[in-house]
Amino acid sequence: VRLLAVLVALICSSWPAFAYDQLEVYCNACGQTTGQSAWQKVPLNAIAYDTIGMWDSTNKRAVPKKPGYYRVIVRSRYDTASSLASAIGFNGAQFKGVGIDLGNGNAIALGGGAMIYCNGTTDYIESWAFSNTLRTWTPGTNDNYMQIMGPF
Amino acid sequence: MKKIFLLLALLFFSPAEAQISYGGGGGGGAGNTGGSYDQLDVYLNTATNTTTAGFQKVPLDTVNYDTNSIWDATNKRVVPKRAGRYLVSIRARTNTANSLATFVAVNGSVTKGVGPDPGSTLAAGGEVWVQMNGTTDYIEAYVFTSNARAYTTGDFDTYMQVTGPFN
């Protein structure tokens, strides 16, 4: 009976509080875009929640710790309207475009979601945006963010 | 002895292994990975204009489906009954192009911009994860418009969908 009690205690202590890993990071004074007419990583720099410690703050990327498909939602917003496209980055390059791409220089914000497979060890996810001019990312959880939930 | 083995078998059945895709069904377990998900789709059916410029709630008024009665028709809001994170998708469309952006409001405050803010557009929309306490928290669809103009109605154009909780 004692052995069983120890076994149950061990299992219960390792029971996951969240079955799905969940992350939200956002811009808190991210500064300006870095170049003109180029894809660039959104320098997300503040954590709203991270249930399993998947956010790599040094490299500003999410490194999921379990293999599987993750629902990733990104949004980018600037202080002035101009050409803008939004994408999910995977292992260092833009991987899935999300949302609309007007191409007419009028967008101030864009966003969308996609399912991304990660191997749970080395694969990583970033928020990317295309901007054709120097401008400032607007701060706060409302405007510039990336959310991840999974694996499904 | 059989009861002990049954208990051990249940404990070793990890909920992480019971994960399924959106839509629910299946075995249940901690974290609501395999249990049923509450699902709602509401849309605008009554001809309505936006108010003057500014943030405003979309007066969604017709339920397409609501599997756990989380829609409050009086206040035109979603009140989830189980704690956890919900995937919220909204879209709004108007009959003339002008400034339009969509937002999710939690407990009456605009908390997340979703999708595009393209300057001049007929429609905008997107999705976002939102945490709910399962008792008093509520979700609403909001837009920001630059002028008064008519929404286009029907479940194709102006709607909100909520699925969860995912824990």
XYZ file of C-alpha atoms in Angstrom:
319
model
C 0.000 0.000 0.000
C 2.875 2.371 0.818
C 4.477 1.630 -2.529
C 1.181 2.357 -4.262
C 0.816 5.627 -2.343
C 4.307 6.729 -3.372
C 3.576 5.772 -6.965
C 0.328 7.745 -7.014
C 2.036 10.765 -5.434
C 4.795 10.689 -8.027
C 2.345 10.453 -10.920
C 0.113 13.204 -9.554
C 3.065 15.527 -9.006
C 4.077 15.181 -12.630
C 0.532 15.573 -13.972
C 0.527 18.539 -16.395
C -1.267 21.670 -15.221
C -1.899 22.557 -18.878
C -2.338 19.865 -21.482
C -1.709 22.357 -24.279
C 1.372 24.530 -24.125
C 0.376 28.186 -24.395
C 2.351 31.314 -25.158
C 1.602 34.965 -25.780
C 4.345 37.516 -26.380
C 3.958 41.115 -27.474
C 5.801 44.340 -28.205
C 6.575 46.598 -25.316
C 8.423 49.534 -26.884
C 9.930 47.527 -29.743
C 11.224 50.610 -31.513
C 11.335 51.041 -35.268
C 11.488 48.698 -38.199
C 15.053 48.020 -39.198
C 15.010 48.551 -42.946
C 13.050 49.453 -46.015
C 11.218 47.080 -48.371
C 12.353 44.007 -46.509
C 11.072 41.133 -44.433
C 12.146 41.408 -40.841
C 11.491 39.686 -37.559
C 9.157 41.478 -35.187
C 11.239 42.027 -32.034
C 8.602 40.870 -29.562
C 10.011 41.495 -26.117
C 7.396 40.955 -23.394
C 5.608 37.825 -22.193
C 1.899 37.803 -21.381
C 1.932 34.078 -20.488
C 4.163 31.095 -21.202
C 2.983 27.870 -19.600
C 6.028 25.756 -20.400
C 8.907 28.191 -20.895
C 9.021 27.928 -24.688
C 9.958 31.602 -25.247
C 13.626 32.281 -25.986
C 13.912 35.946 -24.990
C 17.503 36.233 -26.198
C 16.647 35.293 -29.755
C 13.017 36.466 -29.601
C 11.592 33.180 -30.799
C 9.334 30.394 -29.550
C 10.885 26.938 -29.292
C 8.066 24.444 -28.633
C 9.106 21.594 -26.398
C 6.810 18.877 -27.718
C 6.442 17.626 -31.295
C 3.205 18.335 -33.078
C 1.054 20.957 -34.752
C 0.665 24.354 -33.125
C -1.942 27.037 -33.825
C 0.038 30.230 -34.275
C -1.587 33.674 -34.474
C 0.462 36.786 -35.239
C -0.432 40.434 -35.673
C 1.708 43.445 -36.520
C 0.776 47.103 -36.231
C 2.655 50.346 -36.928
C 2.133 53.994 -36.112
C 1.748 54.972 -39.777
C 0.065 53.340 -42.759
C 2.159 51.948 -45.584
C 2.760 48.651 -47.390
C 2.641 45.754 -44.981
C 2.526 41.966 -45.057
C 2.561 39.591 -42.116
C 3.993 36.088 -41.814
C 4.895 33.328 -39.417
C 8.613 32.635 -39.419
C 9.910 29.084 -39.113
C 13.553 28.265 -38.390
C 14.711 31.707 -39.391
C 12.748 32.498 -42.535
C 9.239 33.639 -43.363
C 7.231 30.440 -43.737
C 3.492 31.175 -43.928
C 1.990 34.448 -45.038
C -1.113 35.262 -43.007
C -3.948 37.682 -43.620
C -4.247 40.109 -46.481
C -1.579 41.865 -48.529
C -3.065 45.023 -50.028
C 0.100 46.128 -51.730
C -1.198 49.677 -52.005
C 0.597 51.232 -49.093
C -2.394 51.777 -46.841
C -2.223 49.113 -44.143
C -1.493 50.041 -40.562
C -2.031 46.524 -39.146
C -2.213 42.937 -40.382
C -2.556 39.522 -38.820
C -3.781 35.968 -39.080
C -3.169 32.381 -38.043
C -1.857 29.082 -39.363
C -1.011 25.591 -38.163
C 2.734 24.927 -37.937
C 4.441 21.599 -37.222
C 7.388 21.708 -34.833
C 9.680 18.832 -33.902
C 9.695 19.743 -30.210
C 13.439 20.166 -29.981
C 15.137 22.508 -32.475
C 12.308 24.002 -34.574
C 11.379 27.565 -33.707
C 8.675 30.066 -34.566
C 8.880 33.846 -34.991
C 6.636 36.703 -36.076
C 7.745 38.350 -39.323
C 6.535 41.415 -41.190
C 7.278 43.143 -44.482
C 7.513 46.900 -44.350
C 8.473 49.272 -47.150
C 9.464 52.140 -44.928
C 10.945 52.974 -41.554
C 8.193 53.287 -38.938
C 7.478 52.426 -35.327
C 5.811 49.317 -33.959
C 2.977 50.338 -31.653
C 3.409 48.887 -28.147
C 1.044 46.834 -25.991
C -0.750 43.487 -26.006
C -3.522 44.855 -28.205
C -1.412 45.608 -31.269
C 1.743 43.553 -31.862
C 1.593 39.998 -30.580
C 2.153 36.308 -31.237
C 0.059 33.572 -29.652
C 0.821 29.857 -29.776
C -1.171 26.877 -28.523
C -0.462 23.206 -28.999
C 0.530 20.613 -29.822
C -2.656 19.330 -31.420
C -6.179 -6.258 -6.790
C -8.126 -5.633 -9.994
C -9.101 -2.219 -8.660
C -5.444 -1.361 -8.075
C -4.520 -2.349 -11.614
C -7.453 -0.349 -12.951
C -6.344 2.675 -10.935
C -2.784 2.368 -12.224
C -3.995 1.990 -15.797
C -6.084 5.125 -15.480
C -3.207 7.068 -13.969
C -0.757 5.997 -16.643
C -3.169 7.085 -19.366
C -1.647 10.500 -19.953
C -3.980 13.262 -21.098
C -1.230 14.504 -23.376
C -1.703 11.346 -25.381
C -5.405 11.961 -25.715
C -5.014 15.166 -27.672
C -7.249 15.633 -30.646
C -7.910 18.205 -33.262
C -10.423 21.024 -33.014
C -13.977 19.865 -32.650
C -13.889 17.721 -29.575
C -15.203 14.263 -29.060
C -13.200 11.553 -27.447
C -12.083 10.537 -24.051
C -11.912 13.535 -21.747
C -9.241 13.919 -19.088
C -7.374 16.740 -17.389
C -6.945 19.882 -19.436
C -9.972 19.267 -21.627
C -7.840 17.896 -24.424
C -10.200 15.095 -25.316
C -13.454 16.335 -23.899
C -16.136 18.274 -25.664
C -15.527 21.888 -26.615
C -18.223 24.504 -26.284
C -18.929 25.980 -29.695
C -20.787 29.092 -30.714
C -21.521 30.906 -33.964
C -23.534 34.123 -33.901
C -24.058 36.567 -36.711
C -25.783 39.793 -37.645
C -29.159 39.247 -39.261
C -30.882 42.582 -38.741
C -30.078 45.542 -40.984
C -27.981 47.813 -38.801
C -25.728 50.829 -39.250
C -22.522 51.458 -37.425
C -22.712 54.457 -35.184
C -20.505 57.431 -35.854
C -16.742 57.043 -35.849
C -15.119 55.181 -32.995
C -15.042 51.845 -31.175
C -18.395 50.113 -30.956
C -19.847 46.695 -30.267
C -21.124 44.701 -33.225
C -24.793 44.003 -32.421
C -24.759 40.315 -33.366
C -28.287 39.015 -32.983
C -28.760 35.514 -34.392
C -27.406 32.193 -33.198
C -26.222 29.681 -35.755
C -25.203 27.144 -33.116
C -24.519 27.300 -29.401
C -23.674 23.950 -27.857
C -23.577 25.070 -24.222
C -25.821 28.146 -24.167
C -22.960 30.600 -23.727
C -24.635 33.360 -25.766
C -26.321 36.140 -23.779
C -28.842 37.471 -26.299
C -29.907 40.363 -24.110
C -26.447 41.838 -23.802
C -25.117 40.437 -27.100
C -22.092 38.849 -25.494
C -20.517 35.437 -24.930
C -20.284 34.223 -21.334
C -18.272 30.976 -21.327
C -19.261 28.533 -18.606
C -15.965 26.715 -18.263
C -12.588 28.207 -17.411
C -9.841 28.117 -19.994
C -8.616 29.625 -23.222
C -10.992 30.046 -26.144
C -10.296 30.570 -29.831
C -12.334 33.578 -30.947
C -12.818 34.376 -34.647
C -14.640 37.512 -35.721
C -15.410 39.265 -38.986
C -17.351 42.392 -39.817
C -18.365 43.695 -43.230
C -19.929 46.974 -44.279
C -21.580 48.002 -47.527
C -19.120 50.768 -48.384
C -15.358 50.856 -48.063
C -13.811 53.103 -45.463
C -11.695 52.685 -42.336
C -12.600 49.484 -40.489
C -10.752 47.328 -37.969
C -11.962 44.477 -35.771
C -11.314 43.831 -32.095
C -12.165 41.397 -29.335
C -13.387 42.973 -26.115
C -13.164 41.191 -22.763
C -15.421 42.374 -19.947
C -16.340 45.485 -21.897
C -12.811 46.615 -22.746
C -11.159 46.302 -26.143
C -8.230 43.984 -25.456
C -7.022 42.584 -28.758
C -6.889 43.914 -32.275
C -7.434 41.028 -34.680
C -6.590 40.814 -38.343
C -5.941 43.826 -40.557
C -6.390 47.557 -40.274
C -5.999 48.328 -43.957
C -7.166 51.909 -44.053
C -10.107 51.591 -46.407
C -11.896 48.276 -46.622
C -15.280 46.633 -46.817
C -14.439 43.891 -44.327
C -11.943 42.918 -41.661
C -11.541 39.996 -39.292
C -9.241 37.550 -37.611
C -8.738 35.217 -34.678
C -7.207 35.332 -31.218
C -6.873 33.201 -28.064
C -8.714 34.630 -25.051
C -8.643 33.417 -21.417
C -12.001 33.150 -19.600
C -12.740 32.385 -15.939
C -15.870 30.379 -16.771
C -18.186 32.426 -14.582
C -18.282 36.208 -15.056
C -15.873 36.926 -17.933
C -17.468 37.751 -21.270
C -16.454 38.326 -24.880
C -17.819 40.787 -27.421
C -17.049 41.636 -31.024
C -16.023 45.236 -31.607
C -15.155 47.349 -34.619
C -13.561 50.710 -35.137
C -15.113 52.692 -37.970
C -14.506 56.135 -39.359
C -18.108 56.891 -40.221
C -21.680 55.635 -39.967
C -22.499 53.026 -42.590
C -24.487 49.820 -42.926
C -23.245 46.399 -41.937
C -23.895 43.675 -44.463
C -25.913 40.965 -42.791
C -25.876 37.166 -42.789
C -23.617 34.480 -41.379
C -21.241 34.842 -44.335
C -20.341 38.451 -43.663
C -20.576 39.591 -40.048
C -20.127 36.970 -37.334
C -18.293 35.721 -34.260
C -17.266 32.135 -33.552
C -16.033 30.861 -30.185
C -14.586 27.404 -29.436
C -13.109 26.129 -26.178
C -11.948 25.792 -23.542
C -8.493 24.611 -24.487
C -6.473 24.199 -21.286
